């Protein structure tokens, strides 16, 4: 087989210095989706019978470092069932979000702020909401 003129074989190609190779950046919305999914998974595991549709919204703040793809500070808003151990559910969400973002996005996660946006009670589901006197 004849070699194509003008194309150097890979073995003969000069090595490109690390600073000139380019960079990979993971979009904030991808990190947000990873964190939101991790929060939903954590809530399902923490309270599988809870009558809540756990949802999460995430805001990512990043600081680029050379060790990995940066640093993400994550804010997650969740909806929880009540009565429940709110503190325990928030701890599970923080741990799961930290682990998943580290594993899937290769980012450090020094802070995960969990905001309880709404509490849902099965006692109030379907009942008319009246003013208590």
Coordinates of C-alpha atoms in Angstrom, one line a residue:
X1 CA 0.0 0.0 0.0
X2 CA 1.4 3.4 -0.9
X3 CA 1.8 6.1 1.7
X4 CA -0.2 9.3 1.2
X5 CA 2.0 12.2 0.2
X6 CA 2.1 15.0 2.7
X7 CA 0.9 12.9 5.7
X8 CA 3.5 11.9 8.2
X9 CA 3.1 8.6 10.0
X10 CA 2.0 8.9 13.6
X11 CA 5.3 7.6 14.9
X12 CA 7.2 10.4 13.1
X13 CA 4.9 13.2 14.3
X14 CA 6.4 15.6 16.7
X15 CA 5.0 15.6 20.2
X16 CA 2.7 18.5 21.0
X17 CA 3.6 20.3 24.3
X18 CA 0.9 19.9 26.9
X19 CA 0.1 23.6 27.0
X20 CA -0.7 23.6 23.3
X21 CA -3.0 20.5 23.1
X22 CA -6.1 22.3 24.1
X23 CA -8.4 21.7 27.0
X24 CA -11.5 19.8 27.9
X25 CA -14.2 21.7 29.8
X26 CA -17.3 20.2 31.2
X27 CA -20.3 22.5 30.7
X28 CA -22.1 23.8 33.9
X29 CA -25.4 22.4 32.7
X30 CA -23.8 18.9 32.6
X31 CA -22.5 19.2 36.1
X32 CA -26.0 20.5 37.2
X33 CA -27.6 17.5 35.6
X34 CA -25.2 15.1 37.4
X35 CA -25.9 16.8 40.7
X36 CA -29.7 16.9 40.2
X37 CA -29.8 13.2 39.3
X38 CA -27.6 12.4 42.3
X39 CA -29.9 14.3 44.6
X40 CA -33.0 12.5 43.3
X41 CA -31.2 9.1 43.7
X42 CA -30.2 10.0 47.3
X43 CA -33.7 11.0 48.3
X44 CA -35.2 7.8 46.8
X45 CA -32.8 5.7 48.7
X46 CA -33.2 7.7 52.0
X47 CA -37.0 7.6 51.9
X48 CA -38.3 5.1 49.4
X49 CA -41.9 5.2 50.7
X50 CA -42.1 9.0 51.1
X51 CA -44.9 10.6 49.1
X52 CA -42.7 13.1 47.4
X53 CA -41.5 13.8 43.9
X54 CA -38.0 14.8 44.7
X55 CA -36.8 17.4 42.4
X56 CA -33.5 19.3 42.4
X57 CA -32.3 22.5 40.7
X58 CA -28.6 23.2 40.7
X59 CA -26.4 26.2 40.4
X60 CA -22.7 25.5 39.8
X61 CA -19.9 27.9 40.5
X62 CA -16.5 26.8 39.3
X63 CA -12.9 27.7 39.9
X64 CA -10.5 26.1 37.4
X65 CA -7.5 24.2 38.8
X66 CA -4.8 22.2 37.0
X67 CA -5.5 19.0 39.0
X68 CA -8.8 18.1 37.4
X69 CA -11.7 19.8 35.7
X70 CA -12.1 22.4 38.4
X71 CA -14.2 23.0 41.5
X72 CA -17.9 23.0 41.7
X73 CA -19.9 24.7 44.4
X74 CA -23.4 23.2 44.2
X75 CA -26.7 24.5 45.4
X76 CA -29.5 21.9 45.4
X77 CA -33.2 22.7 46.1
X78 CA -35.3 19.7 47.1
X79 CA -38.8 18.9 48.0
X80 CA -39.1 16.5 51.0
X81 CA -41.9 14.4 52.6
X82 CA -42.9 15.4 56.1
X83 CA -42.7 14.2 58.8
X84 CA -39.2 12.9 58.2
X85 CA -35.7 13.3 59.4
X86 CA -34.8 16.3 57.3
X87 CA -31.2 16.6 58.5
X88 CA -30.5 13.0 57.6
X89 CA -32.0 13.4 54.1
X90 CA -29.9 16.6 53.5
X91 CA -26.7 14.7 54.6
X92 CA -27.5 11.9 52.2
X93 CA -28.0 14.4 49.4
X94 CA -24.8 16.2 50.1
X95 CA -22.8 13.0 50.2
X96 CA -24.3 11.6 47.0
X97 CA -23.9 14.8 45.1
X98 CA -20.3 15.2 46.2
X99 CA -19.4 11.6 45.2
X100 CA -21.2 11.6 41.9
X101 CA -19.8 14.9 40.7
X102 CA -16.3 13.8 41.7
X103 CA -16.7 10.5 39.9
X104 CA -18.4 11.5 36.7
X105 CA -17.1 15.1 36.2
X106 CA -13.7 14.8 37.9
X107 CA -14.3 18.0 39.8
X108 CA -13.7 18.8 43.5
X109 CA -16.9 19.6 45.4
X110 CA -16.0 21.6 48.5
X111 CA -19.6 22.7 49.1
X112 CA -23.0 21.3 48.5
X113 CA -25.8 23.6 49.9
X114 CA -29.1 21.8 50.2
X115 CA -32.1 24.1 50.4
X116 CA -35.4 22.5 51.4
X117 CA -37.8 24.3 49.0
X118 CA -41.0 22.6 50.1
X119 CA -42.2 20.0 52.6
X120 CA -45.1 17.7 51.6
X121 CA -47.3 16.0 54.1
X122 CA -49.5 13.0 53.3
X123 CA -51.9 14.5 55.9
X124 CA -52.5 17.5 53.6
X125 CA -52.7 15.6 50.3
X126 CA -56.2 15.6 48.9
X127 CA -57.6 17.5 51.9
X128 CA -58.9 21.0 51.3
X129 CA -56.5 23.5 52.7
X130 CA -58.4 25.5 55.3
X131 CA -57.2 28.1 57.7
X132 CA -56.6 26.7 61.1
X133 CA -58.3 28.7 63.9

